[in-house]
Short mmCIF file of C-alpha atoms in Angstrom, two decimals:
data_model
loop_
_atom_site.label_atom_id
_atom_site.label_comp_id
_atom_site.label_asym_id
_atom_site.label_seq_id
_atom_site.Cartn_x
_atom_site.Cartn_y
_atom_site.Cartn_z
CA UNK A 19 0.00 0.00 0.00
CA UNK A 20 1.62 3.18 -0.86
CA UNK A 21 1.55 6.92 1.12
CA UNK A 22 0.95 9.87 0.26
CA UNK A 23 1.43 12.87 2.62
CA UNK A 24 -0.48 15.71 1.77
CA UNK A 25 -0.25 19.24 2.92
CA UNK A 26 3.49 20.08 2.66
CA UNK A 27 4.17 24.04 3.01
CA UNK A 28 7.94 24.63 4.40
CA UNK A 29 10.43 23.59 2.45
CA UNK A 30 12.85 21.98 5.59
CA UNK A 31 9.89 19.91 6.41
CA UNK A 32 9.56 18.79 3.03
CA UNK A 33 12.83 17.81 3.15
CA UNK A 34 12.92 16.15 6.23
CA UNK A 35 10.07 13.70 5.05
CA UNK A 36 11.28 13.22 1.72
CA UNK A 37 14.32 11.37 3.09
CA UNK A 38 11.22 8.89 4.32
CA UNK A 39 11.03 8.23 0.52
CA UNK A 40 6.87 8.39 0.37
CA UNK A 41 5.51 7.87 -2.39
CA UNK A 42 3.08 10.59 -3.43
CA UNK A 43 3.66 14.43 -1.71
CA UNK A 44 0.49 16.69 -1.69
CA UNK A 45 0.86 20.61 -2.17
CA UNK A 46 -2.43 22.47 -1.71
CA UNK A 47 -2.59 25.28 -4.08
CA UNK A 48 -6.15 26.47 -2.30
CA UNK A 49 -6.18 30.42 -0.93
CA UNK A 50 -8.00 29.60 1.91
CA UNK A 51 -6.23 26.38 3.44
CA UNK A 52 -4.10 26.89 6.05
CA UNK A 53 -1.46 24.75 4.39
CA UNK A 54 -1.83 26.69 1.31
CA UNK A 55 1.42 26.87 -0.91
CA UNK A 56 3.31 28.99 -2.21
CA UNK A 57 6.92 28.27 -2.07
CA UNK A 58 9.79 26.25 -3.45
CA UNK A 59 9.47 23.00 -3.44
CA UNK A 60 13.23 21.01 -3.18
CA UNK A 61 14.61 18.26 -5.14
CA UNK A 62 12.69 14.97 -3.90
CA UNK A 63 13.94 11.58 -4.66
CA UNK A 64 13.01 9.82 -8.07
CA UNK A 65 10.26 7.58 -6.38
CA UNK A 66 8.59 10.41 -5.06
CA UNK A 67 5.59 11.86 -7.16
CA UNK A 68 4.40 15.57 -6.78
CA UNK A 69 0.90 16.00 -6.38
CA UNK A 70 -0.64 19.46 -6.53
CA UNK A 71 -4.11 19.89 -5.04
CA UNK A 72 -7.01 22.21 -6.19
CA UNK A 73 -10.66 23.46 -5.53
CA UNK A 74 -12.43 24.45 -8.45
CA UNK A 75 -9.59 26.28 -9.53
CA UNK A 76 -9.77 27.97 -13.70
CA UNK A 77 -7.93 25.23 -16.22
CA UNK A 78 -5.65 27.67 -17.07
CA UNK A 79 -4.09 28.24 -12.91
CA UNK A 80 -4.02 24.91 -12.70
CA UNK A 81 -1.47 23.75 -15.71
CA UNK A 82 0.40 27.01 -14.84
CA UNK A 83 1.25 25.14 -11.42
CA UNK A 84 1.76 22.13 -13.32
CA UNK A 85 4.20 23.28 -15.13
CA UNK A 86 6.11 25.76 -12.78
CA UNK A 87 6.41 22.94 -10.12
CA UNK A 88 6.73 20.31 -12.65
CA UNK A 89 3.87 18.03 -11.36
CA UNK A 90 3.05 14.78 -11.74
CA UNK A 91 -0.79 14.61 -10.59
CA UNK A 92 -2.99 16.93 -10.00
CA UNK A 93 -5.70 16.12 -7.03
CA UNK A 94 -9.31 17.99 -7.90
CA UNK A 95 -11.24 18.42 -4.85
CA UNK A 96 -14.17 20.51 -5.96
CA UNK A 97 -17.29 20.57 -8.22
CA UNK A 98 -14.86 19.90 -11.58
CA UNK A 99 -16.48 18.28 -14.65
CA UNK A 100 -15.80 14.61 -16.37
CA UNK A 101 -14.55 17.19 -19.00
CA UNK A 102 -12.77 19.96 -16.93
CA UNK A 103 -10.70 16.17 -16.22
CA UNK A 104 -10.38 15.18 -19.11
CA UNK A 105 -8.48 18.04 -20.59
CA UNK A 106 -5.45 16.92 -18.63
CA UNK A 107 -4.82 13.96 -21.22
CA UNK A 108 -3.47 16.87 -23.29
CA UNK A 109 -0.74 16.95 -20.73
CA UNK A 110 1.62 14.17 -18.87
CA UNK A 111 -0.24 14.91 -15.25
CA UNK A 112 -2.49 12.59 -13.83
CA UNK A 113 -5.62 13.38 -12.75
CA UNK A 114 -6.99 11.90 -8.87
CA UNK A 115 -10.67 12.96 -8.61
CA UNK A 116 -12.20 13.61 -5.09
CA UNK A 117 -15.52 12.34 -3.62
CA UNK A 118 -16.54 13.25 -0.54
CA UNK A 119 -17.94 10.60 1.60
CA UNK A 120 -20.72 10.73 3.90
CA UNK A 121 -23.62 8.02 4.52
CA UNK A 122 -25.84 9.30 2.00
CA UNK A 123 -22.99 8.64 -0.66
CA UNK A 124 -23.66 6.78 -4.30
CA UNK A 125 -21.38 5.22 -6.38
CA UNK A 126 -23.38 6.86 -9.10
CA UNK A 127 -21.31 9.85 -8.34
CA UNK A 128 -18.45 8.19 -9.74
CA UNK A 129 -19.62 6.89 -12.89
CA UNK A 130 -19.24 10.05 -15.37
CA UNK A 131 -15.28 10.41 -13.99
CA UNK A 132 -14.71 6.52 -14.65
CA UNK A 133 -12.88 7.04 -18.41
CA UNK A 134 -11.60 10.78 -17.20
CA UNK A 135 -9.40 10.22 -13.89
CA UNK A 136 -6.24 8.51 -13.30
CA UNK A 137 -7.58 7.63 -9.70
CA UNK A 138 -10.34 8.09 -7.09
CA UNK A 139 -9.94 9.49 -4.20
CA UNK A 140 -12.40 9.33 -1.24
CA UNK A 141 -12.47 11.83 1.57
CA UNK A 142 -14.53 12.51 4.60
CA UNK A 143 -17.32 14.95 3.52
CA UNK A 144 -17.04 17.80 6.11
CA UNK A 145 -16.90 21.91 6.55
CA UNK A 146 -13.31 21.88 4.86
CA UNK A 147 -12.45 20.34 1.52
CA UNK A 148 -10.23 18.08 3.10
CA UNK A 149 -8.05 18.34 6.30
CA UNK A 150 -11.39 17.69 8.55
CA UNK A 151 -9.56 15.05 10.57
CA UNK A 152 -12.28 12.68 10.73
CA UNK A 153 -13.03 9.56 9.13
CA UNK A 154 -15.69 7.80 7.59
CA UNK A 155 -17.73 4.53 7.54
CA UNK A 156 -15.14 2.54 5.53
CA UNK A 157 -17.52 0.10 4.84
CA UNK A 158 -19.62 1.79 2.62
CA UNK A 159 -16.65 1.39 -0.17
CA UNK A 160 -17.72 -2.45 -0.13
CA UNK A 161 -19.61 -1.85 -2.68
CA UNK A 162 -17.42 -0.04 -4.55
CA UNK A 163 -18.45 -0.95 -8.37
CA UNK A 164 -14.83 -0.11 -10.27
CA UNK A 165 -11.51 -1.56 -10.94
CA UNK A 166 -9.94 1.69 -10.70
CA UNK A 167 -7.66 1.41 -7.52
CA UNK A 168 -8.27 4.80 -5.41
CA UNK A 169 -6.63 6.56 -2.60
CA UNK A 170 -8.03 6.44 1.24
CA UNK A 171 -8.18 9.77 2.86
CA UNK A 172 -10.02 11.17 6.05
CA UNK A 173 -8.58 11.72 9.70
CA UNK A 174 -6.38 8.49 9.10
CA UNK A 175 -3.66 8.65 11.80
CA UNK A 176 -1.50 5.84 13.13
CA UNK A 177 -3.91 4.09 14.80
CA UNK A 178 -6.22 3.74 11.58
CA UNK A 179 -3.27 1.57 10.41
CA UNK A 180 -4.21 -1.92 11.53
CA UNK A 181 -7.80 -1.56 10.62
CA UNK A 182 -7.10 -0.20 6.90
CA UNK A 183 -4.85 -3.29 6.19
CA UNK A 184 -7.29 -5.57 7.49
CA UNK A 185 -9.93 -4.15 4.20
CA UNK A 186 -10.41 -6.21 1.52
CA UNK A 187 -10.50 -3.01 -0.87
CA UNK A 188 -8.66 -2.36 -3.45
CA UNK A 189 -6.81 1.00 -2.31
CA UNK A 190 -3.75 1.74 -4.11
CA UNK A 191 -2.44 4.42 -1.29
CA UNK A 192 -3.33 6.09 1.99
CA UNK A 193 -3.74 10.01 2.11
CA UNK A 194 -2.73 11.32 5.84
CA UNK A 195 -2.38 14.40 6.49
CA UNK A 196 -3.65 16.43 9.46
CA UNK A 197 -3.52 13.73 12.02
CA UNK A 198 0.99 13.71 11.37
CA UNK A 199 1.09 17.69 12.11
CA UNK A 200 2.23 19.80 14.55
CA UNK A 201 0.74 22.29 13.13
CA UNK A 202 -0.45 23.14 9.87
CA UNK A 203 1.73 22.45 7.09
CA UNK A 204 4.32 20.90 9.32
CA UNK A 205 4.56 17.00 9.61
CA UNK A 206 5.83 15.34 12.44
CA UNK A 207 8.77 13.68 10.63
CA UNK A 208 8.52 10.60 13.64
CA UNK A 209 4.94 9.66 12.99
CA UNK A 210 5.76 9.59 9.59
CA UNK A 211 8.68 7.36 9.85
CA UNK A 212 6.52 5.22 12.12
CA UNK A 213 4.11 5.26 9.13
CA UNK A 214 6.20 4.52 6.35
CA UNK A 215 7.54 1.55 8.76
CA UNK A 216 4.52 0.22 9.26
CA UNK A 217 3.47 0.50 5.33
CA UNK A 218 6.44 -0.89 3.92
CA UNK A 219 7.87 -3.46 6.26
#
């Protein structure tokens, strides 16, 4: 199962966890996050992927950050069309679409992004888009009608561990993010080791 730590702002922080060798790193390029980003981002090792996260931000932004921070995915967290995803084909990003999870959730929401997105990715539906530090009923992916493998996201902290590798789902990486900070935008570089031990030992 692979990790992606989302949320990365300072630039000795980011290097700090890099050396843990994850493999996906988010950077929130949202205004009104408090891990919003906008500064240099370091070299990171090979196996390392560069994900830049967005809310309903114009096409045009968005492939400007792509490019500028040379990005490998791009994470869409708001109301964006199948075909606002789509036009990413044009480019060598890969799209990870979010859905919001709450108990009233449908797998029909899915459907139009299937042919669109890269990955899935779902998230606890709460006041924030993302970052709520909560998770939800896990067991409503059981159902879960596609091949696609998708990311797990939603107040998933060390102790979320043991019962995520006990699913029988087909989740392709873990998403942490505020549950490893000392604050926002700055991981605790032990949990994370403690993570990444636990992940890929």
């Amino acid at each position: 199962m692979k990790i992606k730590i989302c949320g990365m702002k300072y630039e000795e922080n980011i290097q700090e966890v890099a050396e843990l060798q994850p493999d996906y790193m988010g950077f929130i390029f949202y205004e009104k996050s408090p891990r919003y980003f906008k500064g240099y981002i370091p070299t990171l090792p090979k196996t390392t992927q560069k994900v830049g996260v967005f809310v309903d931000a114009y096409l045009d932004d968005v492939l400007d950050k792509v490019r500028r921070y040379n990005l490998q995915y791009v994470q869409l967290h708001g109301n964006e069309t199948p075909a606002f995803c789509k036009a990413f084909k044009q480019t060598d990003a890969k799209v990870i679409k979010v859905f919001p999870v709450d108990d009233d959730f449908t797998f029909d929401t899915i459907k139009p992004y299937e042919t669109v997105c890269d990955y899935f990715l779902f998230d606890t539906k709460g006041k924030y888009h993302g970052g709520n530090g909560a998770t939800f009923n896990w067991h409503i992916l059981n159902g879960y009608p596609s091949e696609k493998p998708f990311f797990l996201s939603g107040g998933i902290g060390l102790d979320e561990i043991p019962s995520i590798q006990k699913l029988n789902l087909p989740i392709h990486a873990i998403d942490v993010n505020s549950k490893f900070e000392i604050e926002p935008g700055i991981k605790n570089v032990a949990d994370c080791e403690r993570l990444t031990d636990l992940l890929k030992h």
